[in-house]
XYZ file of C-alpha atoms in Angstrom:
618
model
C 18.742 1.617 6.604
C 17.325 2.033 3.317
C 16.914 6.286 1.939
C 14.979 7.326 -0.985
C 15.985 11.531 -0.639
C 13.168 12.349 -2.397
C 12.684 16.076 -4.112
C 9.079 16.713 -2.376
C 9.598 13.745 0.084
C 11.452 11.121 1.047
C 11.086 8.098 3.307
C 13.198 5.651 5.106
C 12.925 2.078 5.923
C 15.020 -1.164 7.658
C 14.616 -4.703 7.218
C 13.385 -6.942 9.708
C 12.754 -10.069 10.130
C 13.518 -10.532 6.571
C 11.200 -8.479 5.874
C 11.036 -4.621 3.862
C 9.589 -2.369 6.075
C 9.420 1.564 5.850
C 9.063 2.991 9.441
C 6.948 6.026 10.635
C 7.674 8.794 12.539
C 5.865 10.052 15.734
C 3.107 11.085 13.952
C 2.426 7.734 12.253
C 3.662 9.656 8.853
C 6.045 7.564 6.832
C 6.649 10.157 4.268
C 8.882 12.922 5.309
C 8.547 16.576 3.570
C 12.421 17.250 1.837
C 11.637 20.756 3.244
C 14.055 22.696 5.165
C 13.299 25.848 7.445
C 16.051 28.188 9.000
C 14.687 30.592 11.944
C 18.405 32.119 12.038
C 22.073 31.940 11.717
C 22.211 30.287 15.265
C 18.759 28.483 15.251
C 18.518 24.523 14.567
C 16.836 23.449 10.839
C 13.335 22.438 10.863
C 12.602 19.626 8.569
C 9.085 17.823 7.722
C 5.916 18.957 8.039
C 6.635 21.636 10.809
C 8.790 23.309 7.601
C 5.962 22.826 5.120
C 3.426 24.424 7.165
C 5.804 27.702 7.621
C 6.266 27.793 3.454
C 3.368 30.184 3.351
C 4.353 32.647 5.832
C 8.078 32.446 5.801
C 8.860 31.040 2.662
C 11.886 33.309 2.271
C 13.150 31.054 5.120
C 11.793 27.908 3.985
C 13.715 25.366 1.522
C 12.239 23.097 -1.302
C 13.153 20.984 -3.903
C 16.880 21.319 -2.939
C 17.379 17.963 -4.754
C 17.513 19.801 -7.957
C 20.477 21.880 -7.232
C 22.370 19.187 -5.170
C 25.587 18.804 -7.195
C 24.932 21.652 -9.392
C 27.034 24.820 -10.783
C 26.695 27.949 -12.256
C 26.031 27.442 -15.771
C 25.099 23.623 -15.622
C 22.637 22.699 -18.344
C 19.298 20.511 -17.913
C 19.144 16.906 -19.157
C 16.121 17.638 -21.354
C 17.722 18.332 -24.767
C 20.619 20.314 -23.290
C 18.527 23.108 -23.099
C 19.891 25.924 -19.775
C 18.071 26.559 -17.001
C 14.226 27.846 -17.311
C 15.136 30.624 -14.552
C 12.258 32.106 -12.499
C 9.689 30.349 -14.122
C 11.652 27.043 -13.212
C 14.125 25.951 -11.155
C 16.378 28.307 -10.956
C 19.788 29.591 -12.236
C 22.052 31.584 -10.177
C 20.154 34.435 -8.527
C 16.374 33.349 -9.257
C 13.942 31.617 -7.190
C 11.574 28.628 -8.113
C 7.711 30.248 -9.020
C 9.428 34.042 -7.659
C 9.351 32.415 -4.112
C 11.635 31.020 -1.717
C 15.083 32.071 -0.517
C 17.727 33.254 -3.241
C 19.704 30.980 -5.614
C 23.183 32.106 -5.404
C 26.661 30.792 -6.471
C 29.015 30.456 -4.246
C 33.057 30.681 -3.793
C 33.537 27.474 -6.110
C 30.852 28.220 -8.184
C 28.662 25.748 -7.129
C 24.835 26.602 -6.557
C 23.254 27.412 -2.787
C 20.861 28.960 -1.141
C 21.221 32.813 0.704
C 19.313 33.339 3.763
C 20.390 36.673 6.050
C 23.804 37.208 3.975
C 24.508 33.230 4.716
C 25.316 31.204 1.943
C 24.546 27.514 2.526
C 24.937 24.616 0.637
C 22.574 22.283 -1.255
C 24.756 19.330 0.560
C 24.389 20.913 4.155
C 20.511 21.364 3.510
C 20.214 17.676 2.598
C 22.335 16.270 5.612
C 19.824 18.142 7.766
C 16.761 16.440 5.631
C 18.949 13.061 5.812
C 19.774 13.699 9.720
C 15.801 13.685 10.678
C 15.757 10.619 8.432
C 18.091 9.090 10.760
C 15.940 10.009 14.079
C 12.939 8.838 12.668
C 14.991 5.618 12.361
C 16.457 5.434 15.390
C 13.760 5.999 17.325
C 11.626 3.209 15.420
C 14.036 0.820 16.274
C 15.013 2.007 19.043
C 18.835 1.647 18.681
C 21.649 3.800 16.808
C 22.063 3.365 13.119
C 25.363 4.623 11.041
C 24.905 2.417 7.463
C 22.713 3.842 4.520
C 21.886 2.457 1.208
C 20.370 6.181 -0.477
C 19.054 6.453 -3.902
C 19.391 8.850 -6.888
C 18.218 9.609 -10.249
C 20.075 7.268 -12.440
C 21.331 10.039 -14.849
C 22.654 11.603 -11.576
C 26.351 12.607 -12.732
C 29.299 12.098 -10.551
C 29.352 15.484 -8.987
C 25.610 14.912 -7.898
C 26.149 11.308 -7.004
C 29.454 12.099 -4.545
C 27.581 15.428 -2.991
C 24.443 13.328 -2.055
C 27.291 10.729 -0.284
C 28.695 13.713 1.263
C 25.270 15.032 2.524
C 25.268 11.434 4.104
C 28.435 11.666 6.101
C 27.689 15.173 7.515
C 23.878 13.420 8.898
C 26.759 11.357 10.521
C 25.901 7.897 8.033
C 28.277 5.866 6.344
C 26.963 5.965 2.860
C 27.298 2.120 1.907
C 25.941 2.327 -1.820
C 24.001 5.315 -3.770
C 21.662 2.943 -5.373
C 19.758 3.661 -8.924
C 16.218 5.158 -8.277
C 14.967 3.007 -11.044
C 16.986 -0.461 -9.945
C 15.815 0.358 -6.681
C 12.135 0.344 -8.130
C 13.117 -2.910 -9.842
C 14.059 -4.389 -6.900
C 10.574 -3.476 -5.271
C 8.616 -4.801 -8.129
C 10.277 -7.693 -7.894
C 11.375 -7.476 -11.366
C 14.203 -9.552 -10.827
C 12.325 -12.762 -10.623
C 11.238 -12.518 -14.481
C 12.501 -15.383 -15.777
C 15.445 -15.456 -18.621
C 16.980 -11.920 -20.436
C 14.103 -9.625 -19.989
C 14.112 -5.886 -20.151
C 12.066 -2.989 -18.115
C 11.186 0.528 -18.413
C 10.704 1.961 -15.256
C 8.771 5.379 -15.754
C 9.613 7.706 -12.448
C 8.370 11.039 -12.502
C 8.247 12.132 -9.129
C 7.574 15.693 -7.143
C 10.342 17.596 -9.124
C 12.354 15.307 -10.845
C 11.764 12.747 -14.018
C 13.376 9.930 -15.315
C 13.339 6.649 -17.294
C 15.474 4.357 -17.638
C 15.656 1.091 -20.014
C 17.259 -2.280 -17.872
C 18.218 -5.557 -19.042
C 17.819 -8.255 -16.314
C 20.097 -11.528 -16.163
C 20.170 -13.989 -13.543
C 19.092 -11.186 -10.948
C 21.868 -8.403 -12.136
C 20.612 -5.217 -13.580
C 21.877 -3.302 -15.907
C 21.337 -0.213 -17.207
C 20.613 -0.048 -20.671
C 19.655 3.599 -21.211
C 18.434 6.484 -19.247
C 17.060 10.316 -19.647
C 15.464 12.863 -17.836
C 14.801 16.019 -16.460
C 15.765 17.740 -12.837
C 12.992 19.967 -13.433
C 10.127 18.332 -14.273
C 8.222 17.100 -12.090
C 4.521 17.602 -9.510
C 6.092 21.143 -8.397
C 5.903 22.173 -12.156
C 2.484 20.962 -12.501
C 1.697 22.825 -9.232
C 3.470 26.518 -10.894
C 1.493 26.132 -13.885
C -1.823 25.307 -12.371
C -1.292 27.942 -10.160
C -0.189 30.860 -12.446
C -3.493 29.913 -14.591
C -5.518 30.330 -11.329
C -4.300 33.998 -10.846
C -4.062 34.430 -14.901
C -7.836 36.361 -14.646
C -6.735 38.431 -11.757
C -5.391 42.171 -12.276
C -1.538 41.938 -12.884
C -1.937 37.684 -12.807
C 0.970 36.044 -11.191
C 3.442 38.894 -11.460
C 1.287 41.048 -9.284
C 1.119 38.882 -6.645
C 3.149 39.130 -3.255
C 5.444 36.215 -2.063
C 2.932 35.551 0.189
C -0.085 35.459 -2.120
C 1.705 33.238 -4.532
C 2.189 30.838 -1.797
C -1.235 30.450 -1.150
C -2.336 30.424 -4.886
C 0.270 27.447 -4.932
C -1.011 25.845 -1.599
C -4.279 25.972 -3.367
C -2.965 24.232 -6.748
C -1.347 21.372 -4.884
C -4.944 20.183 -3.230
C -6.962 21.015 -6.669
C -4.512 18.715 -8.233
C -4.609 15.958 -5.656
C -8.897 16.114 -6.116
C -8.487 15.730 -9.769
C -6.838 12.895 -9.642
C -10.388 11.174 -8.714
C -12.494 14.259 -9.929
C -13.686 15.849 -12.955
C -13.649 19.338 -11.769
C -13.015 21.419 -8.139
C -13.667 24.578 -7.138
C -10.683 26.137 -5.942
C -11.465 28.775 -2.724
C -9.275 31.477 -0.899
C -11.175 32.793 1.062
C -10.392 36.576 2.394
C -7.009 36.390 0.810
C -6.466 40.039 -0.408
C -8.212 41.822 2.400
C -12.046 41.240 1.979
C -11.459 40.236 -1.154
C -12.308 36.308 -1.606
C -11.350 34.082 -4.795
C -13.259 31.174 -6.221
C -12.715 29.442 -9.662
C -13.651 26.404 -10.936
C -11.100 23.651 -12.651
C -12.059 20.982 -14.932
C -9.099 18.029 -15.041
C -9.432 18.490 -19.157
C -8.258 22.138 -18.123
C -5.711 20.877 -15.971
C -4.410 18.217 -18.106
C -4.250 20.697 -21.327
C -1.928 22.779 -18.675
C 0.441 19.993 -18.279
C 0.293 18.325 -21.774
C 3.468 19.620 -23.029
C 5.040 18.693 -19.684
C 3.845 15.308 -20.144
C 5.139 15.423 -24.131
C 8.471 15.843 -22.839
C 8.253 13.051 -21.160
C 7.359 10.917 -23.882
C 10.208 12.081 -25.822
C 12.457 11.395 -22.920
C 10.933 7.742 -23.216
C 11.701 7.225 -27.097
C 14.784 8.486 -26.762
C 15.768 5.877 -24.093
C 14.356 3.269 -25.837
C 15.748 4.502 -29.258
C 19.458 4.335 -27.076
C 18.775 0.919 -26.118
C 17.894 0.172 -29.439
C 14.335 -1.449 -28.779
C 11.166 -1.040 -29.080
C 7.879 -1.140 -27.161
C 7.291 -4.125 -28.372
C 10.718 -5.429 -27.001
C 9.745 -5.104 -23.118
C 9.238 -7.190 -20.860
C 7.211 -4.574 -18.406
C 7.126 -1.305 -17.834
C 6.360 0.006 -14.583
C 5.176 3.847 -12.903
C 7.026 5.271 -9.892
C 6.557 8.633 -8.077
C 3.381 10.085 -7.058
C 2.705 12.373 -9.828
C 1.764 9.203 -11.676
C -1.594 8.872 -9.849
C -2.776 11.269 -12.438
C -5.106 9.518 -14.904
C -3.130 11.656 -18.104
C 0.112 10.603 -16.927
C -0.959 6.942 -16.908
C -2.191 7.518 -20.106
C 0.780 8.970 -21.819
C 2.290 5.968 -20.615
C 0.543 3.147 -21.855
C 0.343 5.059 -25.465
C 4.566 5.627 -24.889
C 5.239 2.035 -23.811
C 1.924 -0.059 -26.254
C 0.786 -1.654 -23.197
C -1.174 -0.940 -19.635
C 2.457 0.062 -16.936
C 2.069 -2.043 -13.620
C 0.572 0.360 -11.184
C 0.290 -2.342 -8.196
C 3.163 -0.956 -6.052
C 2.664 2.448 -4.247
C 4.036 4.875 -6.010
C 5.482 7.064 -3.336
C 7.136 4.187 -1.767
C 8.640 1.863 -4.627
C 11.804 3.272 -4.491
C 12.343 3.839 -0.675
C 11.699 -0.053 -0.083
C 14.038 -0.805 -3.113
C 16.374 0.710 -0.938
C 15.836 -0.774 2.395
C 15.483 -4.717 0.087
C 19.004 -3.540 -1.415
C 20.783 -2.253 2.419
C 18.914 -6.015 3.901
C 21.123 -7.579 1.172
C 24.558 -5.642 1.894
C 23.527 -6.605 6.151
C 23.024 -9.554 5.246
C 19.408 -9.281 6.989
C 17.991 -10.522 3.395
C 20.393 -13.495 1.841
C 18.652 -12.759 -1.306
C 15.781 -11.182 -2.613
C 12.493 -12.808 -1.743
C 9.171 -10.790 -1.816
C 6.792 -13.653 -1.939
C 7.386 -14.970 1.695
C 4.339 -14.095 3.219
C 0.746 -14.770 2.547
C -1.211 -11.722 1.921
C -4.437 -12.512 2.485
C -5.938 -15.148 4.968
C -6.652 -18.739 3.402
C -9.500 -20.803 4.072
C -12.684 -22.495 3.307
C -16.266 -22.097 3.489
C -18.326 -23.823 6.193
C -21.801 -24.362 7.465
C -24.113 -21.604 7.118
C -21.708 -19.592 5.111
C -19.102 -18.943 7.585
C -14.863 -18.018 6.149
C -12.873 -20.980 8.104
C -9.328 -19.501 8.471
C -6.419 -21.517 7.815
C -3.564 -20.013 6.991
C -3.901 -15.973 8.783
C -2.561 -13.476 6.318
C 1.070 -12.363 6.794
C 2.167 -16.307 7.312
C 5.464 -16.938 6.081
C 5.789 -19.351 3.254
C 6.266 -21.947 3.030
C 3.903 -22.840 5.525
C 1.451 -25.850 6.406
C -1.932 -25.737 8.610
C -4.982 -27.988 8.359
C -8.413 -28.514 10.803
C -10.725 -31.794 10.909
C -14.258 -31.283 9.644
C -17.210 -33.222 10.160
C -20.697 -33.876 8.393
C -23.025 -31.088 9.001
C -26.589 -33.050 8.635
C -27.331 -37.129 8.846
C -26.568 -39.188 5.270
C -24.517 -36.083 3.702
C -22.485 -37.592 1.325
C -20.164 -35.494 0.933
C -18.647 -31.810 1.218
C -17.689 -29.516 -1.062
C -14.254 -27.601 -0.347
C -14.442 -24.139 -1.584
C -10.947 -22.490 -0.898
C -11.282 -18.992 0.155
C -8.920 -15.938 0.164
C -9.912 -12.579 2.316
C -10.322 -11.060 5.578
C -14.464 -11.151 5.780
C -15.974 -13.011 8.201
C -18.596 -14.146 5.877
C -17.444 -16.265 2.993
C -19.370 -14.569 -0.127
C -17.306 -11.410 0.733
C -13.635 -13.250 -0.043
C -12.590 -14.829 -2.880
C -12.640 -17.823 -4.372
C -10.086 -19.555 -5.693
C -11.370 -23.099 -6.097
C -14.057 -25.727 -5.710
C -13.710 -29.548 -5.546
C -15.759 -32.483 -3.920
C -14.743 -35.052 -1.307
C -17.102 -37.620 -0.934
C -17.317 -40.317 2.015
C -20.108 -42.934 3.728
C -23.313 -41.644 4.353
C -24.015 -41.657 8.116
C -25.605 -40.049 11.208
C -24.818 -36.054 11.523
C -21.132 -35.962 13.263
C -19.941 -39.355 12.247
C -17.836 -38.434 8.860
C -14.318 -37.254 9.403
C -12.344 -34.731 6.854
C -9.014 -33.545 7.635
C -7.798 -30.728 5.401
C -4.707 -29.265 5.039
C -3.208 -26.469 3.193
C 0.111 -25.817 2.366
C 1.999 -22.941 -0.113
C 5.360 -23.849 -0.860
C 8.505 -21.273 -1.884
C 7.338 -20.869 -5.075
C 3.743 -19.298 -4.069
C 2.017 -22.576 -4.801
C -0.958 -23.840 -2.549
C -1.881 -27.387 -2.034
C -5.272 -28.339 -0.639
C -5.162 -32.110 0.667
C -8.479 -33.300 1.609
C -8.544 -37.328 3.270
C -11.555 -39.448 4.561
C -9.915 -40.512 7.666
C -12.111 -43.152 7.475
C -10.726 -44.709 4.300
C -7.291 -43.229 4.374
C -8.136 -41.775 0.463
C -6.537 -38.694 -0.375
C -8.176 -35.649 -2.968
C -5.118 -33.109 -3.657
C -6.076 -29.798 -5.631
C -3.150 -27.227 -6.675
C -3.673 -23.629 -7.313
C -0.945 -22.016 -8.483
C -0.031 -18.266 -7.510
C -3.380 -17.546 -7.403
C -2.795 -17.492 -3.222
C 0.708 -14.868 -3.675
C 0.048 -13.406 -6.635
C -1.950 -10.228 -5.456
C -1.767 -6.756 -6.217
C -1.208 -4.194 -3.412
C -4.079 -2.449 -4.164
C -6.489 -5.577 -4.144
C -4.811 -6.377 -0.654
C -5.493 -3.097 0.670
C -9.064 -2.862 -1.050
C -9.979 -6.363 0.713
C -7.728 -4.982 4.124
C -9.673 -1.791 4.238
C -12.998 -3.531 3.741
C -12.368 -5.683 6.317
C -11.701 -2.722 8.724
C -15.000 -1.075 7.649
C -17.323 -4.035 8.138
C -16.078 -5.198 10.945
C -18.679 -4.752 13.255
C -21.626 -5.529 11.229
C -19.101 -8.626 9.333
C -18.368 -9.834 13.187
C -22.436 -9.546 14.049
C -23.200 -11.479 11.463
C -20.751 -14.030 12.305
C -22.166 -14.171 15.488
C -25.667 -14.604 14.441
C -24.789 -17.523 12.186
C -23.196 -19.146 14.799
C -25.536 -18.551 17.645
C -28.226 -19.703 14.644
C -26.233 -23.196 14.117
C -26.426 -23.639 17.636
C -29.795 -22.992 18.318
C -31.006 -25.765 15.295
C -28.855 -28.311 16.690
C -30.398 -27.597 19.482
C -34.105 -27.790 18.429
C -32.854 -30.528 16.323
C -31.608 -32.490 19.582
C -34.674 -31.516 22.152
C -37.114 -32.620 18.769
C -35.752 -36.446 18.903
C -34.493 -36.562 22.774
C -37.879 -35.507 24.345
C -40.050 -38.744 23.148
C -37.016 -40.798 24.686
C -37.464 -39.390 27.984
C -40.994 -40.990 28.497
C -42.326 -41.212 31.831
C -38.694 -40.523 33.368
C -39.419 -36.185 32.352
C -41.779 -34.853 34.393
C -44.500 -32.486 33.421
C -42.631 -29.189 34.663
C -39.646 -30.071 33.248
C -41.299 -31.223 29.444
C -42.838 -27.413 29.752
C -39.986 -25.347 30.825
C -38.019 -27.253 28.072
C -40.999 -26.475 25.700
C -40.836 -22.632 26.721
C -36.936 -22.575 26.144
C -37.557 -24.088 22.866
C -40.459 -21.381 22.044
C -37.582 -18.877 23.104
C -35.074 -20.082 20.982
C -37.833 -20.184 18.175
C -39.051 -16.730 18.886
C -35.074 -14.949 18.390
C -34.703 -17.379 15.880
C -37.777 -14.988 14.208
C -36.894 -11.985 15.419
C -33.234 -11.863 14.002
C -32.323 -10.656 17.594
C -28.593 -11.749 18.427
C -28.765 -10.704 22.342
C -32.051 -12.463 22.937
C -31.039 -15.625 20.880
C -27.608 -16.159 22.612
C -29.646 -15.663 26.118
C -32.516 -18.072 24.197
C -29.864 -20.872 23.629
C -28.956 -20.221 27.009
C -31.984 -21.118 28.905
C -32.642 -23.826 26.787
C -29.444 -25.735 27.518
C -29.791 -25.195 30.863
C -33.747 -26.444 30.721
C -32.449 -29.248 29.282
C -30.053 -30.613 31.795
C -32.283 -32.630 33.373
C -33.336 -34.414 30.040
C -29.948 -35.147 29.215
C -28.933 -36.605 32.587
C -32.194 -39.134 32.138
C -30.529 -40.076 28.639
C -27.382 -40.255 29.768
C -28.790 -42.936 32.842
C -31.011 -44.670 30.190
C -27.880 -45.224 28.392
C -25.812 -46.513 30.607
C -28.680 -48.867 32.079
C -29.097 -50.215 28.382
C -25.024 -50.715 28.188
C -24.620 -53.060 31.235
C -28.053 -54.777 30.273
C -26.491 -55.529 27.081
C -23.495 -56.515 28.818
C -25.213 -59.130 31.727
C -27.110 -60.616 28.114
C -30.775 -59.236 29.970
């Protein structure tokens, strides 16, 4: 299995199938909340959400952020600038707690940082087993079978101490630690950054729930190499959470410092979702309703409030950044890419600090929260052997296709089909002396073919002849490389047309596949309606089409009750057909091929009389 141990949360994932997957827990969550909660000496940790949700009334009890003091002693220094610990305000040095909450930051026998709950001193490693542990169940009972092998990541400027107490938190969860993987090779890895072709070189930009870093790699032939990193094990979404949430208190009487543990952690609760909405909004009015007695609080937050909060948070980071890339003795100009990880860089200033930091627009496609996590798992399918080397284009992901009569998406290749891959379907004329169809190659998952996209157009052109009688076979196939072949042939003449497209059919961003995904889930009922109604439509036209030409063949042979039930199925059909009524035209099409059996049975017998006529020489 594949770990990203995660400061606010962390995730964990397998490979099947050749293929990265992260798995879910019972609740269909794949994120898990790093958050610990002890009920007593004797009781069993709580980890997850369960934990979360008792932050705000037991918070002396409850554990966060451990990440940052995993490895740690007494009188260790932050990364930023060498600067000590920020103490109460920050994550904290020996005897302080993060925001004045939370259990006790003490020192123990070998110096090394821990946490104090009811005189019992407990380590940062024995918290993260139990975090690492649940990991493990949510694993096995995915799969549905033991696992004991773990690729887990870690900052890269994670020092040896760190590094070998995060392995040991693994053996304790009862894993054999395989590799502690590089957070930001890990990202690499889920970028697919390894496929850019030649020397190239890649920031990766992870600033995460309580931890930032960025590193500088140089990719050859698939190997990484780190060229630079810096960062900060205290900067991170739980300082923009403190800050927001000390200015939210900042107009009450005695501000932060007067409030209880308990009011702080619903001042903080309260930061968290403001943040989340201004990610998306300008402003949100922040409500706590009843939270000092009758008292009730309500105060409004602009994002250009919020954002001048966090600005010299986000400074630092930019310094972290130059300094890197100062180390690795390039410039902006020298990269290759640079890429965002971690969820705090949904927010709109963060993104924006970036592009100014790196000269360009960073690749946002992957999810943030889970880049590094399926990094992981692609790195622990390589050391199984599950994944004999990296691939990420090797499915389709999007459904391929053309466009047919009366506007209709034709699926050929189903999304998720792994390349390369081959399908094709036979078409025919749609109306008498067409001469020719147009091939417009499709990609989505809406049933009507204006909603996908396009990706080409091209002509095939064959004889001219009654409705039915042309023949098209088209095929598509994407090799290994992502590239899509459209062969169109006129079985009739055995000529070929052959169109390439190139990427177009791989090459999508995960947030156009889940846009087109998520529209295809909310239109599905009226998208499969209107399906229906086209093709109950095309029906019904043939069908007037066929009873127009058939019924002055019939002659004398049709008698009168039959010509007017026919004529009353065809005003039926004719009447839906004008009404835009999908129940009443399917029944409509209905009754009409079933008035019609009798005039097809008198063509059918005319037809056969004229054949052995023919043949006798009459």
């Amino acid at each position: 299995i594949g770990i990203d141990l995660g400061t606010t949360q962390s995730l964990v994932g397998v490979v099947d199938a050749g293929f990265p997957i992260l798995l879910a827990d019972a609740q269909g969550s794949r994120m898990t909340r790093s958050v610990v909660y002890y009920g007593g000496a004797e009781a069993a940790p709580v980890v997850g959400a369960e934990a979360w949700r008792r932050r705000v009334t037991e918070g002396a009890r409850t554990v966060v952020s451990v990440k940052r003091l995993i490895g740690r002693r007494a009188g260790d220094h932050a990364m930023e600038d060498g600067k000590p610990d920020r103490g109460s305000d920050g994550e904290p040095e020996a005897g302080g707690r993060f925001g004045g909450m939370g259990p006790e930051v003490r020192a123990g026998a070998d110096g090394s940082l821990g946490i104090v709950m009811d005189g019992v001193w407990r380590s940062p490693i024995e918290i993260s087993a139990a975090i690492l542990r649940r990991l493990k169940e949510v694993a096995e009972a995915a799969l549905e079978r033991p696992v004991a092998r773990a690729v887990i990541t870690v900052p890269a400027y994670f020092n040896d101490a760190q590094r070998q107490a995060t392995r040991e938190a693994g053996r304790l969860a009862g894993l054999k630690v395989e590799r502690i993987l590089n957070e930001p090779t890990a990202a690499a890895l889920a970028f697919g950054l390894d496929k850019l072709g030649g020397r190239s070189r890649v920031a990766v930009y992870d600033l995460g729930g309580g931890t930032f870093d960025v590193s500088i790699l140089e990719l050859n032939d698939g190997i990484f190499q780190v060229l630079a990193t810096h960062g900060d094990t205290r900067l991170g979404g739980d300082d923009f959470d403190l800050l927001l949430a000390q200015w939210l208190a900042s107009e009450l009487e005695g501000g932060w410092s007067g409030l209880t543990s308990l009011e702080r952690a619903r001042f903080l609760e309260s930061a968290v979702e403001a943040k989340h909405a201004l990610s998306f909004q300008e402003e949100v009015e922040v409500r706590l309703p009843f939270w000092r007695g009758a008292e009730s609080f309500v105060r409004t937050v602009t994002r250009r409030e919020f954002e001048k909060l966090i600005k010299p948070l986000l400074e630092r980071t930019g310094k972290l950044c130059r300094k890197a890339m100062s180390d690795a003795g390039l410039t902006p100009a020298d990269l290759s890419a640079a890429v965002l990880v971690g969820g705090s860089t949904r927010l709109p200033a963060v993104r924006e600090i970036a592009a100014e930091i790196f000269g360009r627009e960073p690749d946002t496609s992957r999810h943030p929260d889970e880049t590094v996590a399926l990094g992981a798992v692609i790195q622990a399918g390589i050391l199984s052997g599950a994944m004999r080397r990296v691939v990420l284009l090797d499915v389709t992901p999007l459904s391929l296709g053309i466009e047919t009569f009366g506007g209709l998406m034709n699926v050929i290749l189903p999304r998720n089909t792994t390349i390369p891959a081959k399908a094709g379907e036979l078409f025919t004329n749609a109306v008498t002396d067409q001469p020719g169809m147009r091939i417009r190659v499709l990609q989505g998952e809406r049933e009507m073919a204006r909603d996908n996209w396009t990706l080409g157009e091209f002509e095939v052109g064959f004889e001219k002849g009654p409705k039915g009688s042309a023949r098209v076979g088209v095929q598509f196939s994407i090799d290994a490389d992502g590239i899509l072949t459209i062969l169109a042939r006129d079985t009739k003449t055995g000529l070929d047309k052959v169109v390439e497209i190139r990427h177009a059919a791989v090459d999508v961003s995960e947030a156009k596949v889940g846009e087109m995904i998520a529209q295809s889930v909310d239109h599905a009922f009226e998208d499969m309606t209107e399906r229906q109604w086209a093709e109950a439509a095309l029906k019904s036209r043939e069908l007037l089409d066929a009873v127009a030409g058939a019924l002055p063949l019939a002659g004398d042979a049709l008698d009168d009750s039959a010509r007017g039930e026919i004529r009353q199925g065809v005003a039926g059909v004719e009447a839906a057909l004008e009404a835009g009524d999908l129940r009443r035209l399917k029944t409509a099409n209905a009754t009409l091929d079933e008035a019609t059996e009798t005039l097809a049975a008198i063509l059918v017998e005319q037809a056969m009389d004229a054949a052995v006529a023919k043949k006798m020489g009459i």
